[in-house]
mmCIF file with all atom_site columns, C-alpha atoms in Angstrom:
data_model
loop_
_atom_site.group_PDB
_atom_site.id
_atom_site.type_symbol
_atom_site.label_atom_id
_atom_site.label_alt_id
_atom_site.label_comp_id
_atom_site.label_asym_id
_atom_site.label_entity_id
_atom_site.label_seq_id
_atom_site.pdbx_PDB_ins_code
_atom_site.Cartn_x
_atom_site.Cartn_y
_atom_site.Cartn_z
_atom_site.occupancy
_atom_site.B_iso_or_equiv
_atom_site.pdbx_formal_charge
_atom_site.auth_seq_id
_atom_site.auth_comp_id
_atom_site.auth_asym_id
_atom_site.auth_atom_id
_atom_site.pdbx_PDB_model_num
ATOM 1   C CA . MET A 1 1   ? -28.710 58.806 73.238  1.00 46.00 ? 1   MET A CA 1
ATOM 2   C CA . LEU A 1 2   ? -27.334 58.258 76.439  1.00 40.00 ? 2   LEU A CA 1
ATOM 3   C CA . PRO A 1 3   ? -24.616 55.095 75.658  1.00 41.00 ? 3   PRO A CA 1
ATOM 4   C CA . PHE A 1 4   ? -23.356 57.264 72.544  1.00 37.00 ? 4   PHE A CA 1
ATOM 5   C CA . LEU A 1 5   ? -22.743 59.999 74.551  1.00 35.00 ? 5   LEU A CA 1
ATOM 6   C CA . MET A 1 6   ? -20.657 57.639 77.422  1.00 36.00 ? 6   MET A CA 1
ATOM 7   C CA . LEU A 1 7   ? -18.653 56.466 74.474  1.00 35.00 ? 7   LEU A CA 1
ATOM 8   C CA . ILE A 1 8   ? -17.750 59.468 73.170  1.00 36.00 ? 8   ILE A CA 1
ATOM 9   C CA . GLY A 1 9   ? -16.526 60.174 77.019  1.00 40.00 ? 9   GLY A CA 1
ATOM 10  C CA . LEU A 1 10  ? -14.699 57.238 77.270  1.00 36.00 ? 10  LEU A CA 1
ATOM 11  C CA . LEU A 1 11  ? -13.002 57.842 73.897  1.00 35.00 ? 11  LEU A CA 1
ATOM 12  C CA . ALA A 1 12  ? -11.742 61.237 74.560  1.00 39.00 ? 12  ALA A CA 1
ATOM 13  C CA . GLY A 1 13  ? -10.241 59.915 77.930  1.00 41.00 ? 13  GLY A CA 1
ATOM 14  C CA . ALA A 1 14  ? -8.351  57.854 76.538  1.00 37.00 ? 14  ALA A CA 1
ATOM 15  C CA . LEU A 1 15  ? -6.727  59.725 74.069  1.00 41.00 ? 15  LEU A CA 1
ATOM 16  C CA . HIS A 1 16  ? -6.047  62.458 76.797  1.00 48.00 ? 16  HIS A CA 1
ATOM 17  C CA . ALA A 1 17  ? -4.045  60.019 78.927  1.00 59.00 ? 17  ALA A CA 1
ATOM 18  C CA . GLN A 1 18  ? -2.935  61.464 82.153  1.00 71.00 ? 18  GLN A CA 1
ATOM 19  C CA . SER A 1 19  ? 1.040   61.773 82.323  1.00 78.00 ? 19  SER A CA 1
ATOM 20  C CA . PRO A 1 20  ? 2.737   60.026 84.982  1.00 82.00 ? 20  PRO A CA 1
ATOM 21  C CA . ILE A 1 21  ? 3.352   63.089 86.899  1.00 83.00 ? 21  ILE A CA 1
ATOM 22  C CA . ASP A 1 22  ? -0.349  63.853 86.648  1.00 82.00 ? 22  ASP A CA 1
ATOM 23  C CA . GLN A 1 23  ? -0.966  60.219 88.272  1.00 85.00 ? 23  GLN A CA 1
ATOM 24  C CA . GLN A 1 24  ? 2.047   61.354 90.829  1.00 86.00 ? 24  GLN A CA 1
ATOM 25  C CA . VAL A 1 25  ? 0.347   64.328 92.325  1.00 87.00 ? 25  VAL A CA 1
ATOM 26  C CA . GLU A 1 26  ? -3.091  62.578 92.425  1.00 88.00 ? 26  GLU A CA 1
ATOM 27  C CA . ALA A 1 27  ? -1.685  59.932 94.315  1.00 86.00 ? 27  ALA A CA 1
ATOM 28  C CA . ALA A 1 28  ? -0.347  61.975 96.691  1.00 83.00 ? 28  ALA A CA 1
ATOM 29  C CA . ILE A 1 29  ? -3.136  64.768 97.000  1.00 80.00 ? 29  ILE A CA 1
ATOM 30  C CA . LYS A 1 30  ? -5.499  61.547 97.654  1.00 88.00 ? 30  LYS A CA 1
ATOM 31  C CA . SER A 1 31  ? -3.513  60.485 100.796 1.00 86.00 ? 31  SER A CA 1
ATOM 32  C CA . ALA A 1 32  ? -4.201  61.438 104.801 1.00 88.00 ? 32  ALA A CA 1
ATOM 33  C CA . GLN A 1 33  ? -0.899  63.238 104.738 1.00 90.00 ? 33  GLN A CA 1
ATOM 34  C CA . PRO A 1 34  ? -1.350  67.284 103.881 1.00 95.00 ? 34  PRO A CA 1
ATOM 35  C CA . ALA A 1 35  ? -0.225  68.382 100.665 1.00 95.00 ? 35  ALA A CA 1
ATOM 36  C CA . VAL A 1 36  ? 0.678   71.522 98.776  1.00 97.00 ? 36  VAL A CA 1
ATOM 37  C CA . VAL A 1 37  ? 0.868   71.813 94.833  1.00 96.00 ? 37  VAL A CA 1
ATOM 38  C CA . HIS A 1 38  ? 2.723   74.471 93.980  1.00 97.00 ? 38  HIS A CA 1
ATOM 39  C CA . LEU A 1 39  ? 2.744   75.229 89.738  1.00 95.00 ? 39  LEU A CA 1
ATOM 40  C CA . TRP A 1 40  ? 5.825   77.162 88.563  1.00 96.00 ? 40  TRP A CA 1
ATOM 41  C CA . ALA A 1 41  ? 8.166   77.916 85.867  1.00 95.00 ? 41  ALA A CA 1
ATOM 42  C CA . PRO A 1 42  ? 11.832  79.198 86.639  1.00 96.00 ? 42  PRO A CA 1
ATOM 43  C CA . TRP A 1 43  ? 10.974  81.842 83.557  1.00 94.00 ? 43  TRP A CA 1
ATOM 44  C CA . CYS A 1 44  ? 7.844   83.067 85.548  1.00 95.00 ? 44  CYS A CA 1
ATOM 45  C CA . SER A 1 45  ? 8.757   86.359 87.249  1.00 96.00 ? 45  SER A CA 1
ATOM 46  C CA . ASN A 1 46  ? 6.031   86.308 89.809  1.00 96.00 ? 46  ASN A CA 1
ATOM 47  C CA . CYS A 1 47  ? 6.876   82.455 90.482  1.00 96.00 ? 47  CYS A CA 1
ATOM 48  C CA . GLN A 1 48  ? 10.785  84.121 90.710  1.00 96.00 ? 48  GLN A CA 1
ATOM 49  C CA . ALA A 1 49  ? 9.642   87.069 93.099  1.00 95.00 ? 49  ALA A CA 1
ATOM 50  C CA . GLU A 1 50  ? 8.093   84.427 95.535  1.00 94.00 ? 50  GLU A CA 1
ATOM 51  C CA . LEU A 1 51  ? 11.199  82.276 95.416  1.00 96.00 ? 51  LEU A CA 1
ATOM 52  C CA . LYS A 1 52  ? 13.452  85.458 96.256  1.00 95.00 ? 52  LYS A CA 1
ATOM 53  C CA . SER A 1 53  ? 10.870  86.622 99.439  1.00 93.00 ? 53  SER A CA 1
ATOM 54  C CA . GLY A 1 54  ? 11.781  83.738 101.127 1.00 93.00 ? 54  GLY A CA 1
ATOM 55  C CA . GLY A 1 55  ? 8.552   82.445 101.428 1.00 92.00 ? 55  GLY A CA 1
ATOM 56  C CA . TRP A 1 56  ? 8.404   79.136 100.544 1.00 96.00 ? 56  TRP A CA 1
ATOM 57  C CA . THR A 1 57  ? 11.489  78.170 102.186 1.00 96.00 ? 57  THR A CA 1
ATOM 58  C CA . LYS A 1 58  ? 9.753   79.361 105.374 1.00 96.00 ? 58  LYS A CA 1
ATOM 59  C CA . ILE A 1 59  ? 6.281   77.659 105.463 1.00 96.00 ? 59  ILE A CA 1
ATOM 60  C CA . ILE A 1 60  ? 8.290   74.379 103.844 1.00 98.00 ? 60  ILE A CA 1
ATOM 61  C CA . THR A 1 61  ? 10.935  74.414 106.895 1.00 96.00 ? 61  THR A CA 1
ATOM 62  C CA . GLU A 1 62  ? 8.379   75.106 109.576 1.00 97.00 ? 62  GLU A CA 1
ATOM 63  C CA . ASN A 1 63  ? 5.845   72.461 108.243 1.00 97.00 ? 63  ASN A CA 1
ATOM 64  C CA . PRO A 1 64  ? 7.736   69.365 107.636 1.00 97.00 ? 64  PRO A CA 1
ATOM 65  C CA . GLN A 1 65  ? 4.499   66.992 108.150 1.00 96.00 ? 65  GLN A CA 1
ATOM 66  C CA . VAL A 1 66  ? 3.118   68.535 105.136 1.00 97.00 ? 66  VAL A CA 1
ATOM 67  C CA . ARG A 1 67  ? 4.682   67.027 101.382 1.00 96.00 ? 67  ARG A CA 1
ATOM 68  C CA . PHE A 1 68  ? 5.248   69.998 99.005  1.00 97.00 ? 68  PHE A CA 1
ATOM 69  C CA . TYR A 1 69  ? 5.129   69.203 95.215  1.00 97.00 ? 69  TYR A CA 1
ATOM 70  C CA . PHE A 1 70  ? 6.887   71.535 93.050  1.00 98.00 ? 70  PHE A CA 1
ATOM 71  C CA . VAL A 1 71  ? 5.659   70.847 89.502  1.00 96.00 ? 71  VAL A CA 1
ATOM 72  C CA . SER A 1 72  ? 7.574   72.968 86.648  1.00 96.00 ? 72  SER A CA 1
ATOM 73  C CA . ILE A 1 73  ? 4.736   73.897 83.990  1.00 92.00 ? 73  ILE A CA 1
ATOM 74  C CA . TRP A 1 74  ? 5.352   74.801 80.597  1.00 90.00 ? 74  TRP A CA 1
ATOM 75  C CA . ASN A 1 75  ? 9.330   74.933 80.962  1.00 90.00 ? 75  ASN A CA 1
ATOM 76  C CA . ASP A 1 76  ? 9.814   72.165 77.887  1.00 88.00 ? 76  ASP A CA 1
ATOM 77  C CA . GLY A 1 77  ? 10.157  69.312 80.375  1.00 90.00 ? 77  GLY A CA 1
ATOM 78  C CA . LYS A 1 78  ? 12.499  70.832 82.812  1.00 94.00 ? 78  LYS A CA 1
ATOM 79  C CA . ASP A 1 79  ? 12.217  70.650 86.302  1.00 95.00 ? 79  ASP A CA 1
ATOM 80  C CA . GLY A 1 80  ? 13.633  74.310 87.666  1.00 96.00 ? 80  GLY A CA 1
ATOM 81  C CA . ARG A 1 81  ? 15.694  72.115 90.065  1.00 97.00 ? 81  ARG A CA 1
ATOM 82  C CA . ALA A 1 82  ? 18.956  74.778 90.095  1.00 97.00 ? 82  ALA A CA 1
ATOM 83  C CA . MET A 1 83  ? 16.921  77.825 90.517  1.00 97.00 ? 83  MET A CA 1
ATOM 84  C CA . LEU A 1 84  ? 14.743  75.600 93.705  1.00 98.00 ? 84  LEU A CA 1
ATOM 85  C CA . ASN A 1 85  ? 18.396  74.702 94.449  1.00 96.00 ? 85  ASN A CA 1
ATOM 86  C CA . LYS A 1 86  ? 19.161  78.250 94.906  1.00 96.00 ? 86  LYS A CA 1
ATOM 87  C CA . PHE A 1 87  ? 16.708  79.033 97.563  1.00 95.00 ? 87  PHE A CA 1
ATOM 88  C CA . GLY A 1 88  ? 17.383  75.969 99.658  1.00 95.00 ? 88  GLY A CA 1
ATOM 89  C CA . ILE A 1 89  ? 14.027  74.379 98.403  1.00 97.00 ? 89  ILE A CA 1
ATOM 90  C CA . ALA A 1 90  ? 15.381  70.974 96.720  1.00 96.00 ? 90  ALA A CA 1
ATOM 91  C CA . ASP A 1 91  ? 17.122  69.545 99.018  1.00 95.00 ? 91  ASP A CA 1
ATOM 92  C CA . GLN A 1 92  ? 14.187  69.687 101.628 1.00 97.00 ? 92  GLN A CA 1
ATOM 93  C CA . PRO A 1 93  ? 12.807  66.181 102.839 1.00 97.00 ? 93  PRO A CA 1
ATOM 94  C CA . ASN A 1 94  ? 9.313   66.995 102.685 1.00 97.00 ? 94  ASN A CA 1
ATOM 95  C CA . VAL A 1 95  ? 9.640   68.547 98.460  1.00 98.00 ? 95  VAL A CA 1
ATOM 96  C CA . THR A 1 96  ? 9.344   66.407 95.342  1.00 96.00 ? 96  THR A CA 1
ATOM 97  C CA . ILE A 1 97  ? 10.321  68.114 92.760  1.00 97.00 ? 97  ILE A CA 1
ATOM 98  C CA . LEU A 1 98  ? 8.456   67.468 89.475  1.00 95.00 ? 98  LEU A CA 1
ATOM 99  C CA . ALA A 1 99  ? 8.604   68.652 85.615  1.00 94.00 ? 99  ALA A CA 1
ATOM 100 C CA . ASP A 1 100 ? 5.451   67.916 83.339  1.00 88.00 ? 100 ASP A CA 1
ATOM 101 C CA . PRO A 1 101 ? 6.852   66.912 79.985  1.00 83.00 ? 101 PRO A CA 1
ATOM 102 C CA . GLY A 1 102 ? 4.255   68.712 78.085  1.00 75.00 ? 102 GLY A CA 1
ATOM 103 C CA . PRO A 1 103 ? 5.444   72.057 75.490  1.00 73.00 ? 103 PRO A CA 1
ATOM 104 C CA . ARG A 1 104 ? 5.027   75.333 76.934  1.00 70.00 ? 104 ARG A CA 1
ATOM 105 C CA . ARG A 1 105 ? 4.201   76.831 73.858  1.00 75.00 ? 105 ARG A CA 1
ATOM 106 C CA . GLY A 1 106 ? 0.933   77.642 71.490  1.00 77.00 ? 106 GLY A CA 1
ATOM 107 C CA . GLU A 1 107 ? -2.110  75.736 71.644  1.00 81.00 ? 107 GLU A CA 1
ATOM 108 C CA . ASN A 1 108 ? -0.910  72.406 72.373  1.00 79.00 ? 108 ASN A CA 1
ATOM 109 C CA . LYS A 1 109 ? 0.695   73.408 75.575  1.00 83.00 ? 109 LYS A CA 1
ATOM 110 C CA . ILE A 1 110 ? -1.077  71.460 78.737  1.00 82.00 ? 110 ILE A CA 1
ATOM 111 C CA . LYS A 1 111 ? -4.745  73.359 79.758  1.00 87.00 ? 111 LYS A CA 1
ATOM 112 C CA . GLN A 1 112 ? -5.115  71.039 82.695  1.00 85.00 ? 112 GLN A CA 1
ATOM 113 C CA . PHE A 1 113 ? -3.510  69.266 84.834  1.00 84.00 ? 113 PHE A CA 1
ATOM 114 C CA . ALA A 1 114 ? -4.264  66.701 87.611  1.00 85.00 ? 114 ALA A CA 1
ATOM 115 C CA . GLY A 1 115 ? -7.776  66.962 86.311  1.00 83.00 ? 115 GLY A CA 1
ATOM 116 C CA . LEU A 1 116 ? -8.040  70.768 86.794  1.00 86.00 ? 116 LEU A CA 1
ATOM 117 C CA . PRO A 1 117 ? -7.567  73.731 84.769  1.00 89.00 ? 117 PRO A CA 1
ATOM 118 C CA . LEU A 1 118 ? -4.865  75.241 84.129  1.00 87.00 ? 118 LEU A CA 1
ATOM 119 C CA . SER A 1 119 ? -4.088  78.744 83.019  1.00 88.00 ? 119 SER A CA 1
ATOM 120 C CA . TRP A 1 120 ? -2.424  80.813 85.320  1.00 90.00 ? 120 TRP A CA 1
ATOM 121 C CA . ILE A 1 121 ? 1.118   80.112 86.833  1.00 92.00 ? 121 ILE A CA 1
ATOM 122 C CA . PRO A 1 122 ? 2.206   80.629 89.952  1.00 96.00 ? 122 PRO A CA 1
ATOM 123 C CA . THR A 1 123 ? -0.534  78.229 91.302  1.00 94.00 ? 123 THR A CA 1
ATOM 124 C CA . THR A 1 124 ? -0.853  76.617 94.422  1.00 95.00 ? 124 THR A CA 1
ATOM 125 C CA . TRP A 1 125 ? -3.350  73.936 95.230  1.00 93.00 ? 125 TRP A CA 1
ATOM 126 C CA . ILE A 1 126 ? -3.316  72.829 99.043  1.00 93.00 ? 126 ILE A CA 1
ATOM 127 C CA . TYR A 1 127 ? -5.038  69.409 99.996  1.00 92.00 ? 127 TYR A CA 1
#
C-alpha cells in the first residue's frame, strides 16, 4: 500500500508542476541573503493602501541588503509594474517584480505559491 501512495504523490507532483516564478522565488528564499516576498495585486484595495502609505518605499530604501520580491497574484499574468513605479518601488536595485501567470478568477485560480498556501492578499513572507 505504501508504494502505491508514494506513486500517487509523485504523479500529483508531476501534474502540478511549479511555474518558473515559483521556482525563482524558491531559489531566492533558499539563499543566505535575507528575502521578503510580497504577494499582491494592483486591483486589491488593501495592497493599494499599503503602497500609498509609503511604508514599502521606506522599508526597501532603508534595507538595501534585503532582496524584495513583489509577486503580482490573481492579476491575469500582469506584474503591476506601473503602480509600483508610481510609488518609487519598481526601480529600486533590491526589488524584483514578478507576475504569476495563473488565472485570477474562479476555481482554477492558484491556491498555492512556492509550496505555501495562498488564500489572501496582500501576503508577506520574510526569509
